[in-house]
Short mmCIF file of C-alpha atoms in Angstrom, two decimals:
data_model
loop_
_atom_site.label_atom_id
_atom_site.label_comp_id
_atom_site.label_asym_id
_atom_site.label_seq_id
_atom_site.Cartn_x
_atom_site.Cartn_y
_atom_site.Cartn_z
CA UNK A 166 122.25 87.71 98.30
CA UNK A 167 118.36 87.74 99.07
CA UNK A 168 117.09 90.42 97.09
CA UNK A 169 113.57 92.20 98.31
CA UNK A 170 111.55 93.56 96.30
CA UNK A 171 108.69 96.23 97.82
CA UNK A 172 105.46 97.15 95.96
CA UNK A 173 104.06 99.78 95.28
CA UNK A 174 106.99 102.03 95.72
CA UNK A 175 104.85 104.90 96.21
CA UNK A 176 100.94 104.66 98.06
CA UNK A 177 98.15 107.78 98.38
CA UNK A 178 96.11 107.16 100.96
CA UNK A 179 93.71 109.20 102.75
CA UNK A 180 93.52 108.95 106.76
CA UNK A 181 91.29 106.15 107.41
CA UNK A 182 92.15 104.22 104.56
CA UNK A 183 93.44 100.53 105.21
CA UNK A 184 96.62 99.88 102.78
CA UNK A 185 98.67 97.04 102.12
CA UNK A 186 102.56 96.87 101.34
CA UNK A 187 103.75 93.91 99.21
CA UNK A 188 107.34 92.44 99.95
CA UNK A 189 108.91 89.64 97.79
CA UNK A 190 112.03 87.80 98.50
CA UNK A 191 114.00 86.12 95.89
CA UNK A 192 114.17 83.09 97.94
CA UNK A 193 112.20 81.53 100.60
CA UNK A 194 112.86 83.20 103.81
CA UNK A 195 110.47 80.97 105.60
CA UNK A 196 108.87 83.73 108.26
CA UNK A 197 112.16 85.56 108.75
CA UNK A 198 110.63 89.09 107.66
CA UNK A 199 110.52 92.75 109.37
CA UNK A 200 108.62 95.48 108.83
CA UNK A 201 110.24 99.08 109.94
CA UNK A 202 108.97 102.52 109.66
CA UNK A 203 110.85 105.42 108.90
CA UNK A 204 110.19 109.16 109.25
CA UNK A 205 112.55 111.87 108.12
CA UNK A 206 115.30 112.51 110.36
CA UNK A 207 114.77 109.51 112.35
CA UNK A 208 116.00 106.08 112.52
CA UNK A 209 114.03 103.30 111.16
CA UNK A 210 111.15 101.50 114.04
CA UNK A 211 110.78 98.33 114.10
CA UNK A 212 106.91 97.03 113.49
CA UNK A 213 107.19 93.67 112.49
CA UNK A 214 109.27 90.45 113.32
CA UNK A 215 109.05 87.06 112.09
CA UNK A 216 106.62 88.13 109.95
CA UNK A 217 103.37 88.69 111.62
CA UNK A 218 104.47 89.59 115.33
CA UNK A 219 103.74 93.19 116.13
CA UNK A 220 106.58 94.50 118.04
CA UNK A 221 105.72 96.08 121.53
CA UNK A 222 104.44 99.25 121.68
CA UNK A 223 102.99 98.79 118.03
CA UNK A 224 99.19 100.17 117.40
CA UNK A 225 97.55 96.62 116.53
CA UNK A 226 96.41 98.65 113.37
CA UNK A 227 99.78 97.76 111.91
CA UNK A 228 99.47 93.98 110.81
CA UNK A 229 101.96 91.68 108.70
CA UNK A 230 101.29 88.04 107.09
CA UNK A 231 102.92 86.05 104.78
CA UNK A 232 105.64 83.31 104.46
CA UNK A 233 108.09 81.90 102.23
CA UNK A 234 108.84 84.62 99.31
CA UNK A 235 105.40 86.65 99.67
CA UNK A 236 104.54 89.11 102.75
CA UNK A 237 102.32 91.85 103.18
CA UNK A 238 102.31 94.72 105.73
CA UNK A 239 98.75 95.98 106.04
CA UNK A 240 97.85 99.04 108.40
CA UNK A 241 94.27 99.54 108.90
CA UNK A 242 92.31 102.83 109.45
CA UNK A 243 95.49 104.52 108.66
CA UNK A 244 96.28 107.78 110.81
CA UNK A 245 98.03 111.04 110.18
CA UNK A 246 100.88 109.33 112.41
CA UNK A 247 101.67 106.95 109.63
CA UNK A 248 102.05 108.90 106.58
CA UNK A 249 106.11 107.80 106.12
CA UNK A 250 108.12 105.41 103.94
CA UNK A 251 108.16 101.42 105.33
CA UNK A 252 111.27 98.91 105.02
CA UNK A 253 110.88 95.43 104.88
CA UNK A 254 114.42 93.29 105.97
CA UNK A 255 114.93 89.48 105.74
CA UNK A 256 116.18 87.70 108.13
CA UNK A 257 116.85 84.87 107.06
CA UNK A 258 120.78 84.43 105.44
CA UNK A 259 123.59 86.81 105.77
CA UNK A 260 124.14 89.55 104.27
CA UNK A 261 120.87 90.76 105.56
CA UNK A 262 118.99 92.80 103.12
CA UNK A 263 115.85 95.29 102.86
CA UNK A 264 113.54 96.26 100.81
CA UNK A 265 113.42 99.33 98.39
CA UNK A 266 111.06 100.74 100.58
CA UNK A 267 107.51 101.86 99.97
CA UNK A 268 106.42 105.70 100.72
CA UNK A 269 102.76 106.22 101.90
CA UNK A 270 101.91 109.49 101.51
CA UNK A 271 98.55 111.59 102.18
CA UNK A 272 96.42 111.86 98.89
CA UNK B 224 116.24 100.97 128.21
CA UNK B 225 119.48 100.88 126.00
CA UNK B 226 120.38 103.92 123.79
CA UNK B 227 123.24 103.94 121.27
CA UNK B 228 125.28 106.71 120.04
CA UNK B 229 127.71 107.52 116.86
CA UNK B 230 130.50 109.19 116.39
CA UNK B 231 133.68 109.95 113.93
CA UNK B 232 134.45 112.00 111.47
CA UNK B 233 131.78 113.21 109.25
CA UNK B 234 134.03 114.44 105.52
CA UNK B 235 136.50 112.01 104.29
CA UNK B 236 138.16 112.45 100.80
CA UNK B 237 138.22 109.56 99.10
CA UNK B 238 140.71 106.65 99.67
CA UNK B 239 140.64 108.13 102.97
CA UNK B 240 139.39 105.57 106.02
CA UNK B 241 135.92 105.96 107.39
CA UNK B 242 136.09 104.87 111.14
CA UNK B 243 132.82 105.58 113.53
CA UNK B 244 132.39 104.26 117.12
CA UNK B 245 128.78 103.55 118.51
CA UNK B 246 128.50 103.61 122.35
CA UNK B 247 126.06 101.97 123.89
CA UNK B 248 124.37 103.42 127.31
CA UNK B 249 122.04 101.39 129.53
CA UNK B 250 121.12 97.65 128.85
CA UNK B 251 123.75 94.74 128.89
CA UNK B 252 126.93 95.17 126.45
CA UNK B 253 127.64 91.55 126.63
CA UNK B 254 124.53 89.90 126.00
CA UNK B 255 124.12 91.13 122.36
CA UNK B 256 125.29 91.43 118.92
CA UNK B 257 125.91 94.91 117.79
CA UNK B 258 125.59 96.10 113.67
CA UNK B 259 126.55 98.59 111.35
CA UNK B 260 123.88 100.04 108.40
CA UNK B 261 124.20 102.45 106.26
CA UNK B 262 121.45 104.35 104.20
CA UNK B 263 122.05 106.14 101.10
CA UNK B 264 119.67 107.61 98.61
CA UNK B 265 120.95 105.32 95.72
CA UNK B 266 121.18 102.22 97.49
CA UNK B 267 118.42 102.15 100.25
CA UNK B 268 119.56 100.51 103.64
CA UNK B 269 122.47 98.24 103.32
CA UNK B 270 123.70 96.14 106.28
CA UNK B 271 127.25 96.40 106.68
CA UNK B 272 128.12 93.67 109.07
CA UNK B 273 128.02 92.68 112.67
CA UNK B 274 129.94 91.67 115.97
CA UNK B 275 128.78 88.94 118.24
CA UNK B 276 129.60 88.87 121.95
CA UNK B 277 132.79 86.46 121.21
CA UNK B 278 134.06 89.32 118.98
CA UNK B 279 132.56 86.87 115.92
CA UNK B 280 132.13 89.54 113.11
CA UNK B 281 129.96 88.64 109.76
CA UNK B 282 130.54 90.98 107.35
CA UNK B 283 128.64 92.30 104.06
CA UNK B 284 130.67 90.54 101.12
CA UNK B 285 130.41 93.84 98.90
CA UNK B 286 132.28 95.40 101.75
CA UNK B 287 134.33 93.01 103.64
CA UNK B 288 137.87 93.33 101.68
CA UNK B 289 137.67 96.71 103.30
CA UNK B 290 135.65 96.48 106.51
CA UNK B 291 137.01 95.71 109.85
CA UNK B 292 134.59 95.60 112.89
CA UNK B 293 135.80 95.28 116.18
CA UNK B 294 134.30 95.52 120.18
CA UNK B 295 135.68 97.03 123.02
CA UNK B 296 133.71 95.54 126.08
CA UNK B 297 135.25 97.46 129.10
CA UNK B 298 134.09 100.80 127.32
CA UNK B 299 130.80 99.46 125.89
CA UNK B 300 131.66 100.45 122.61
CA UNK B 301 131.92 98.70 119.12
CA UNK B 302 133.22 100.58 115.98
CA UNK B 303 133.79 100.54 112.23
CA UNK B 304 136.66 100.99 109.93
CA UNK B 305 136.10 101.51 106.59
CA UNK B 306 139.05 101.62 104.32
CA UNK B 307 139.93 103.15 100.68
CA UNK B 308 136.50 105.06 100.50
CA UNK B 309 135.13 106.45 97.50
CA UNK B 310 132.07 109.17 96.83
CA UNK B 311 129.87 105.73 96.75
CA UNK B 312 130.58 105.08 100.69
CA UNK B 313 128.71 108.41 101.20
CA UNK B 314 125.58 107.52 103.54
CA UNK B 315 124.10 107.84 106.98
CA UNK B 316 125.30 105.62 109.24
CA UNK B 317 123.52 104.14 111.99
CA UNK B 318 124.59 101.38 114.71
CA UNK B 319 122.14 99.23 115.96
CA UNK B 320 121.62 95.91 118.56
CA UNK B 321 120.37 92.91 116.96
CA UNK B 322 117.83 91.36 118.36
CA UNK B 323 116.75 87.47 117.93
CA UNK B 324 116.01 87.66 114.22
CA UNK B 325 118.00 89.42 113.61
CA UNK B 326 115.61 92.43 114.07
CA UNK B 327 116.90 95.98 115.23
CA UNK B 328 115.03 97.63 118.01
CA UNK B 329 117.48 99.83 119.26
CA UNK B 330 119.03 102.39 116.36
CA UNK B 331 121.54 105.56 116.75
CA UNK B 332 120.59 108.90 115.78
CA UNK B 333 122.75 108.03 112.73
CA UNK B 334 125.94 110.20 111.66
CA UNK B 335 126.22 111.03 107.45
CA UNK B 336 129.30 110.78 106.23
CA UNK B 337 130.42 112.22 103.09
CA UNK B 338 132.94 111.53 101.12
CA UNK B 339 134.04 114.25 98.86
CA UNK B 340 137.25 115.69 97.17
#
């Protein structure tokens, strides 16, 4: 299995801040990455597919890079809105797998 | 806009069978691939496996000598059997459509199961 690895596991941010969300695979995943959000309760929302292609209906705040085993999720000017814990998933080779998740929380 | 929606029986003991059904309103049935995932607090989200529109499955190897997952087109749902479960199967469960990716867009409300003596 493709095992992901998220970093940090745990951000404080203030609103306005612009953060970044590291995400290493285990093997190269060429540009098969997604980024989801998840708020409590809720099912996770997708952000990010294929790496760098915000989904629709995505602030363009939210911004991913990255190929092969390295990817970042960076959200600029960060709002109240985003404080919540983000999943990346590869999609490269079955089983799919995700990330440990990282939790961005309001300093 | 497609919605999906879970159901099945929420306490199992264990060695019991988990089985959920996921129905699918709105959108095509036919055109997609439809998956299980599971979210637990020791293990994160875990895919479990999925079913193409051929009735194709691909299935999670840490699961799949207990796993069945099957479609039923004519009632737009797809389900999941889960056999032999033990207090490790305990999760939320959510279906989902795959999207080229495979990405999901389109998530259940989820249903928790817990497995429990």
């Amino acid at each position: 299995d493709i095992h992901m690895t998220q970093s940090p596991s745990t951000l404080s941010a203030s609103v306005g801040d612009t953060v970044t969300i590291t995400c290493r695979a285990s093997q190269d995943i060429s540009f098969w990455l997604a980024w989801y959000q998840q708020k409590p309760g809720t099912a996770p929302k997708l952000l990010i597919y294929r790496a760098s292609n915000l989904e629709d209906g995505v602030p363009s705040r939210f911004s991913g890079s990255g190929s092969g085993t390295e990817f970042t999720l960076t959200i600029s000017s960060l709002q109240p809105d985003d404080f919540a814990i983000y999943y990346c998933q590869q999609c490269s080779t079955y089983p799919l797998t995700f990330g440990g998740g990282t939790k961005v929380e309001i300093k | 806009q497609a919605q999906l929606q879970e159901w099945g029986a929420g306490l199992l003991k264990p060695s019991e069978t988990l089985s959920l059904t996921c129905a699918v309103s709105g959108g095509s049935f036919a055109d997609y691939s439809w998956t299980w995932i599971r979210q637990s607090p020791g293990k994160g989200l875990e895919w479990i496996g999925e079913i193409n529109p051929t009735g194709t499955t691909k299935y999670n190897p840490s699961l799949k000598s207990r796993l069945i997952i099957s479609a039923d087109m004519s009632k737009r749902q797809f389900s999941l059997s889960l056999s032999s479960v033990t207090a490790s199967d305990t999760a939320l469960y959510y279906c989902a459509r795959n999207e080229p990716g495979p990405r999901f867009l389109i998530w259940g409300q989820g249903i928790l199961v817990t497995v429990s003596s």
